[in-house]
PDB file of C-alpha atoms in Angstrom:
ATOM      1  CA  MET A   1     -14.591  13.046  20.380  1.00 66.00           C
ATOM      2  CA  SER A   2     -11.491  13.292  18.279  1.00 86.00           C
ATOM      3  CA  LYS A   3     -11.411  11.867  14.868  1.00 92.00           C
ATOM      4  CA  ILE A   4      -9.470   8.750  13.938  1.00 93.00           C
ATOM      5  CA  THR A   5      -6.395   9.725  11.855  1.00 96.00           C
ATOM      6  CA  ILE A   6      -5.411   7.794   8.739  1.00 96.00           C
ATOM      7  CA  ALA A   7      -2.223   7.898   6.677  1.00 97.00           C
ATOM      8  CA  THR A   8      -1.674   6.023   3.389  1.00 97.00           C
ATOM      9  CA  ASP A   9       1.342   5.441   1.200  1.00 97.00           C
ATOM     10  CA  TRP A  10       2.423   3.281  -1.589  1.00 94.00           C
ATOM     11  CA  LEU A  11       5.321   1.210  -2.334  1.00 97.00           C
ATOM     12  CA  ALA A  12       6.234  -0.780  -5.443  1.00 95.00           C
ATOM     13  CA  GLY A  13       2.950  -1.173  -7.348  1.00 93.00           C
ATOM     14  CA  CYS A  14       0.724   0.695  -9.894  1.00 94.00           C
ATOM     15  CA  ALA A  15      -1.358   2.941  -7.568  1.00 93.00           C
ATOM     16  CA  GLY A  16      -4.452   0.953  -8.452  1.00 94.00           C
ATOM     17  CA  CYS A  17      -5.271   0.321  -4.881  1.00 94.00           C
ATOM     18  CA  HIS A  18      -5.447   4.073  -4.124  1.00 93.00           C
ATOM     19  CA  MET A  19      -7.540   4.458  -7.206  1.00 94.00           C
ATOM     20  CA  SER A  20      -9.887   1.840  -5.806  1.00 93.00           C
ATOM     21  CA  PHE A  21      -9.881   3.766  -2.546  1.00 89.00           C
ATOM     22  CA  LEU A  22     -11.076   6.950  -4.438  1.00 91.00           C
ATOM     23  CA  ASP A  23     -13.833   4.756  -6.012  1.00 93.00           C
ATOM     24  CA  ILE A  24     -15.461   4.746  -2.541  1.00 93.00           C
ATOM     25  CA  ASP A  25     -16.915   7.926  -4.070  1.00 92.00           C
ATOM     26  CA  ASP A  26     -19.453   9.919  -1.881  1.00 94.00           C
ATOM     27  CA  ARG A  27     -19.223   7.430   0.840  1.00 95.00           C
ATOM     28  CA  ILE A  28     -15.866   8.977   1.725  1.00 92.00           C
ATOM     29  CA  LEU A  29     -17.953  11.783   3.182  1.00 93.00           C
ATOM     30  CA  GLN A  30     -19.313   9.321   5.778  1.00 93.00           C
ATOM     31  CA  LEU A  31     -15.750   8.382   6.550  1.00 93.00           C
ATOM     32  CA  LEU A  32     -14.678  11.978   6.937  1.00 93.00           C
ATOM     33  CA  GLU A  33     -17.304  12.454   9.715  1.00 94.00           C
ATOM     34  CA  LYS A  34     -15.211  10.300  11.934  1.00 93.00           C
ATOM     35  CA  ALA A  35     -11.773  10.283  10.311  1.00 94.00           C
ATOM     36  CA  GLU A  36      -9.012  12.645   9.144  1.00 95.00           C
ATOM     37  CA  PHE A  37      -6.562  11.797   6.385  1.00 93.00           C
ATOM     38  CA  THR A  38      -3.195  13.182   7.399  1.00 95.00           C
ATOM     39  CA  SER A  39      -1.082  12.216   4.496  1.00 95.00           C
ATOM     40  CA  SER A  40      -0.991  10.168   1.279  1.00 93.00           C
ATOM     41  CA  PRO A  41       0.778   9.980  -1.918  1.00 90.00           C
ATOM     42  CA  VAL A  42      -1.893  12.018  -3.617  1.00 85.00           C
ATOM     43  CA  THR A  43      -1.753  14.960  -1.218  1.00 83.00           C
ATOM     44  CA  ASP A  44       0.910  17.552  -0.327  1.00 84.00           C
ATOM     45  CA  LEU A  45       1.693  15.786   2.949  1.00 88.00           C
ATOM     46  CA  LYS A  46       3.496  12.496   2.007  1.00 88.00           C
ATOM     47  CA  HIS A  47       4.471  11.105   5.388  1.00 91.00           C
ATOM     48  CA  PRO A  48       2.609  10.079   8.368  1.00 94.00           C
ATOM     49  CA  PRO A  49       3.069  12.682  11.130  1.00 95.00           C
ATOM     50  CA  LYS A  50       5.657  11.940  13.792  1.00 96.00           C
ATOM     51  CA  GLU A  51       2.999  12.096  16.444  1.00 96.00           C
ATOM     52  CA  GLY A  52       1.432   9.046  14.794  1.00 97.00           C
ATOM     53  CA  VAL A  53      -1.897   7.998  13.369  1.00 97.00           C
ATOM     54  CA  THR A  54      -4.579   5.629  14.243  1.00 95.00           C
ATOM     55  CA  VAL A  55      -4.568   3.722  10.883  1.00 95.00           C
ATOM     56  CA  GLY A  56      -1.819   3.270   8.374  1.00 97.00           C
ATOM     57  CA  ILE A  57      -2.558   1.918   4.948  1.00 97.00           C
ATOM     58  CA  LEU A  58       0.209   0.638   2.542  1.00 98.00           C
ATOM     59  CA  GLU A  59      -0.204  -0.702  -0.944  1.00 97.00           C
ATOM     60  CA  GLY A  60       2.478  -2.136  -3.086  1.00 97.00           C
ATOM     61  CA  ALA A  61       5.247  -4.658  -2.581  1.00 98.00           C
ATOM     62  CA  ILE A  62       8.634  -4.400  -0.994  1.00 98.00           C
ATOM     63  CA  CYS A  63      11.184  -4.200  -3.835  1.00 96.00           C
ATOM     64  CA  ASN A  64      14.028  -1.933  -2.619  1.00 95.00           C
ATOM     65  CA  SER A  65      15.603  -0.251   0.456  1.00 95.00           C
ATOM     66  CA  HIS A  66      13.305   2.857   0.085  1.00 94.00           C
ATOM     67  CA  ASN A  67      10.214   0.548   0.256  1.00 96.00           C
ATOM     68  CA  VAL A  68      11.524  -0.922   3.537  1.00 97.00           C
ATOM     69  CA  GLU A  69      12.232   2.511   5.103  1.00 97.00           C
ATOM     70  CA  VAL A  70       8.714   3.681   4.087  1.00 96.00           C
ATOM     71  CA  ALA A  71       7.025   0.463   5.503  1.00 98.00           C
ATOM     72  CA  LYS A  72       9.040   0.768   8.879  1.00 98.00           C
ATOM     73  CA  GLN A  73       8.127   4.411   9.271  1.00 97.00           C
ATOM     74  CA  MET A  74       4.474   3.722   8.694  1.00 98.00           C
ATOM     75  CA  ARG A  75       4.556   0.826  11.221  1.00 98.00           C
ATOM     76  CA  GLU A  76       6.281   3.030  13.732  1.00 98.00           C
ATOM     77  CA  ARG A  77       3.866   5.778  13.347  1.00 98.00           C
ATOM     78  CA  CYS A  78       0.440   3.883  13.298  1.00 97.00           C
ATOM     79  CA  GLN A  79      -1.541   1.866  15.700  1.00 95.00           C
ATOM     80  CA  ILE A  80      -3.261  -0.408  13.101  1.00 94.00           C
ATOM     81  CA  LEU A  81      -1.532  -1.275   9.775  1.00 96.00           C
ATOM     82  CA  ILE A  82      -3.474  -2.454   6.718  1.00 96.00           C
ATOM     83  CA  ALA A  83      -1.854  -4.050   3.718  1.00 96.00           C
ATOM     84  CA  ILE A  84      -4.118  -3.447   0.755  1.00 96.00           C
ATOM     85  CA  GLY A  85      -3.881  -5.156  -2.591  1.00 96.00           C
ATOM     86  CA  ASP A  86      -2.127  -8.289  -3.902  1.00 95.00           C
ATOM     87  CA  CYS A  87       1.291  -6.625  -4.076  1.00 97.00           C
ATOM     88  CA  ALA A  88       1.339  -5.522  -0.470  1.00 97.00           C
ATOM     89  CA  THR A  89      -0.167  -8.930   0.641  1.00 96.00           C
ATOM     90  CA  PHE A  90       1.794 -11.309  -1.524  1.00 95.00           C
ATOM     91  CA  GLY A  91       4.258  -9.338  -3.605  1.00 96.00           C
ATOM     92  CA  GLY A  92       1.872  -9.371  -6.630  1.00 96.00           C
ATOM     93  CA  VAL A  93       2.957  -8.420 -10.033  1.00 96.00           C
ATOM     94  CA  PRO A  94       6.366  -6.896  -8.810  1.00 96.00           C
ATOM     95  CA  ALA A  95       7.239 -10.248  -7.429  1.00 97.00           C
ATOM     96  CA  MET A  96       7.364 -11.742 -10.957  1.00 96.00           C
ATOM     97  CA  ARG A  97      10.963 -10.351 -10.761  1.00 95.00           C
ATOM     98  CA  ASN A  98      11.742 -13.203  -8.292  1.00 97.00           C
ATOM     99  CA  LEU A  99      11.462 -15.701 -11.071  1.00 96.00           C
ATOM    100  CA  CYS A 100      14.624 -14.476 -12.977  1.00 96.00           C
ATOM    101  CA  GLY A 101      16.318 -12.341 -10.208  1.00 96.00           C
ATOM    102  CA  THR A 102      16.868  -8.706  -9.805  1.00 94.00           C
ATOM    103  CA  LYS A 103      20.044  -8.369 -12.019  1.00 94.00           C
ATOM    104  CA  GLU A 104      18.382 -10.192 -14.881  1.00 96.00           C
ATOM    105  CA  ALA A 105      15.244  -8.243 -14.633  1.00 94.00           C
ATOM    106  CA  LEU A 106      16.992  -4.912 -14.528  1.00 92.00           C
ATOM    107  CA  LYS A 107      19.262  -5.933 -17.540  1.00 94.00           C
ATOM    108  CA  ARG A 108      16.162  -6.993 -19.562  1.00 93.00           C
ATOM    109  CA  ALA A 109      14.191  -3.814 -18.685  1.00 91.00           C
ATOM    110  CA  TYR A 110      16.919  -1.201 -19.137  1.00 92.00           C
ATOM    111  CA  LEU A 111      19.538  -2.734 -21.448  1.00 94.00           C
ATOM    112  CA  GLU A 112      17.901  -5.350 -23.703  1.00 93.00           C
ATOM    113  CA  ALA A 113      14.250  -4.201 -24.194  1.00 91.00           C
ATOM    114  CA  GLU A 114      13.582  -3.451 -27.814  1.00 89.00           C
ATOM    115  CA  SER A 115      12.564   0.144 -26.979  1.00 89.00           C
ATOM    116  CA  ASN A 116      15.914   0.961 -25.404  1.00 84.00           C
ATOM    117  CA  VAL A 117      18.816   2.311 -27.435  1.00 83.00           C
ATOM    118  CA  GLY A 118      21.983   2.869 -25.314  1.00 86.00           C
ATOM    119  CA  GLY A 119      20.179   1.855 -22.126  1.00 88.00           C
ATOM    120  CA  LEU A 120      21.549   2.447 -18.666  1.00 91.00           C
ATOM    121  CA  ILE A 121      20.426   0.734 -15.438  1.00 91.00           C
ATOM    122  CA  PRO A 122      19.333   3.562 -13.096  1.00 88.00           C
ATOM    123  CA  ASP A 123      21.743   3.906 -10.101  1.00 87.00           C
ATOM    124  CA  SER A 124      20.911   6.699  -7.682  1.00 87.00           C
ATOM    125  CA  PRO A 125      20.769   6.725  -3.917  1.00 83.00           C
ATOM    126  CA  GLU A 126      17.311   8.442  -4.288  1.00 85.00           C
ATOM    127  CA  LEU A 127      15.930   5.266  -5.914  1.00 86.00           C
ATOM    128  CA  GLY A 128      16.894   2.930  -3.078  1.00 91.00           C
ATOM    129  CA  THR A 129      18.852  -0.229  -3.525  1.00 93.00           C
ATOM    130  CA  PRO A 130      16.925  -3.160  -5.204  1.00 94.00           C
ATOM    131  CA  LEU A 131      16.415  -6.119  -2.942  1.00 96.00           C
ATOM    132  CA  ASP A 132      17.257  -9.671  -4.008  1.00 95.00           C
ATOM    133  CA  GLU A 133      13.766 -10.752  -3.569  1.00 96.00           C
ATOM    134  CA  VAL A 134      10.265  -8.927  -3.770  1.00 97.00           C
ATOM    135  CA  VAL A 135       7.990  -9.591  -0.822  1.00 97.00           C
ATOM    136  CA  GLY A 136       4.801  -8.488   0.790  1.00 97.00           C
ATOM    137  CA  VAL A 137       4.747  -5.897   3.430  1.00 97.00           C
ATOM    138  CA  ASP A 138       4.474  -8.453   6.289  1.00 96.00           C
ATOM    139  CA  LYS A 139       7.876  -9.842   5.561  1.00 96.00           C
ATOM    140  CA  VAL A 140       9.317  -6.431   6.769  1.00 97.00           C
ATOM    141  CA  VAL A 141       6.839  -5.172   9.473  1.00 97.00           C
ATOM    142  CA  LYS A 142       3.824  -6.566  11.402  1.00 96.00           C
ATOM    143  CA  VAL A 143       0.574  -6.149   9.433  1.00 95.00           C
ATOM    144  CA  ASP A 144      -2.788  -6.201  11.305  1.00 93.00           C
ATOM    145  CA  LEU A 145      -5.170  -6.535   8.355  1.00 93.00           C
ATOM    146  CA  PHE A 146      -4.795  -7.758   4.860  1.00 93.00           C
ATOM    147  CA  ILE A 147      -7.240  -6.793   2.073  1.00 93.00           C
ATOM    148  CA  PRO A 148      -6.009  -8.586  -1.088  1.00 92.00           C
ATOM    149  CA  GLY A 149      -7.295  -7.943  -4.529  1.00 93.00           C
ATOM    150  CA  CYS A 150      -5.827  -6.311  -7.660  1.00 94.00           C
ATOM    151  CA  PRO A 151      -7.091  -3.890  -6.851  1.00 94.00           C
ATOM    152  CA  PRO A 152      -9.376  -4.644  -3.879  1.00 94.00           C
ATOM    153  CA  SER A 153     -12.976  -3.447  -4.369  1.00 93.00           C
ATOM    154  CA  ALA A 154     -13.965  -0.005  -3.065  1.00 94.00           C
ATOM    155  CA  ASP A 155     -16.729  -1.848  -1.030  1.00 93.00           C
ATOM    156  CA  ALA A 156     -13.999  -3.994   0.735  1.00 93.00           C
ATOM    157  CA  LEU A 157     -11.983  -0.873   1.560  1.00 94.00           C
ATOM    158  CA  PHE A 158     -15.057   0.976   2.738  1.00 94.00           C
ATOM    159  CA  TYR A 159     -16.143  -1.951   4.872  1.00 92.00           C
ATOM    160  CA  ALA A 160     -12.842  -2.332   6.532  1.00 92.00           C
ATOM    161  CA  LEU A 161     -12.499   1.420   7.329  1.00 93.00           C
ATOM    162  CA  SER A 162     -16.165   1.588   8.581  1.00 93.00           C
ATOM    163  CA  GLU A 163     -15.604  -1.333  10.883  1.00 91.00           C
ATOM    164  CA  LEU A 164     -12.455   0.461  12.337  1.00 90.00           C
ATOM    165  CA  LEU A 165     -14.348   3.619  12.690  1.00 90.00           C
ATOM    166  CA  ALA A 166     -17.010   1.677  14.649  1.00 90.00           C
ATOM    167  CA  GLY A 167     -14.308   0.509  16.982  1.00 88.00           C
ATOM    168  CA  ARG A 168     -14.032  -3.041  15.619  1.00 87.00           C
ATOM    169  CA  THR A 169     -10.925  -4.494  13.862  1.00 80.00           C
ATOM    170  CA  PRO A 170     -12.013  -6.856  11.078  1.00 73.00           C
ATOM    171  CA  VAL A 171      -9.629  -9.800  11.096  1.00 70.00           C
ATOM    172  CA  VAL A 172     -11.132 -11.359   7.913  1.00 68.00           C
ATOM    173  CA  LEU A 173     -13.423  -9.542   5.554  1.00 67.00           C
ATOM    174  CA  PRO A 174     -16.616 -11.370   4.660  1.00 67.00           C
ATOM    175  CA  PRO A 175     -16.409 -13.260   1.297  1.00 69.00           C
ATOM    176  CA  LYS A 176     -18.908 -10.905  -0.355  1.00 71.00           C
ATOM    177  CA  TYR A 177     -16.094  -8.348  -0.513  1.00 69.00           C
ATOM    178  CA  PHE A 178     -13.907 -10.651  -2.584  1.00 66.00           C
ATOM    179  CA  LYS A 179     -15.563 -10.986  -5.985  1.00 65.00           C
ATOM    180  CA  TYR A 180     -13.467 -11.058  -9.092  1.00 61.00           C
ATOM    181  CA  ASP A 181     -14.467  -9.933 -12.544  1.00 60.00           C
TER     182      ASP A 181
END
């Protein structure tokens, strides 16, 4: 029996969800018995393979045109898409930019911040074009499962992946996986 393939990527966020994923610790060996990770931001292979994967995992909000491209590519190349973390689910902390608008947020961060001297708002095609509004991943592509949290617990991530590997798609995670410190 071939292994389920999993690709991960991150959008606008802090990478804390991937750190939580690594907190699965040695249980990741159980996952690797049935799954193969094809690409992630923390490996040499950054993009899901063209032939596709079984599960795609995205963390982070949609803030710019590059995030939109990454989300669309992941959706096109995976059978099941999971949005992990509050940023991917609701927009999270990056969506605070929506309160003042993109131009004002960039101006404050790059021109007016006390730590800036002679600041300059970055403007490069490699950075992508900022969107007018920061949104969760489901505003751009269809998401099959949401795992909110900032970050979601390693137990919640392990539970969801274990269910998928068992051939079940969890629609809603049990409440015990949503505890907040």
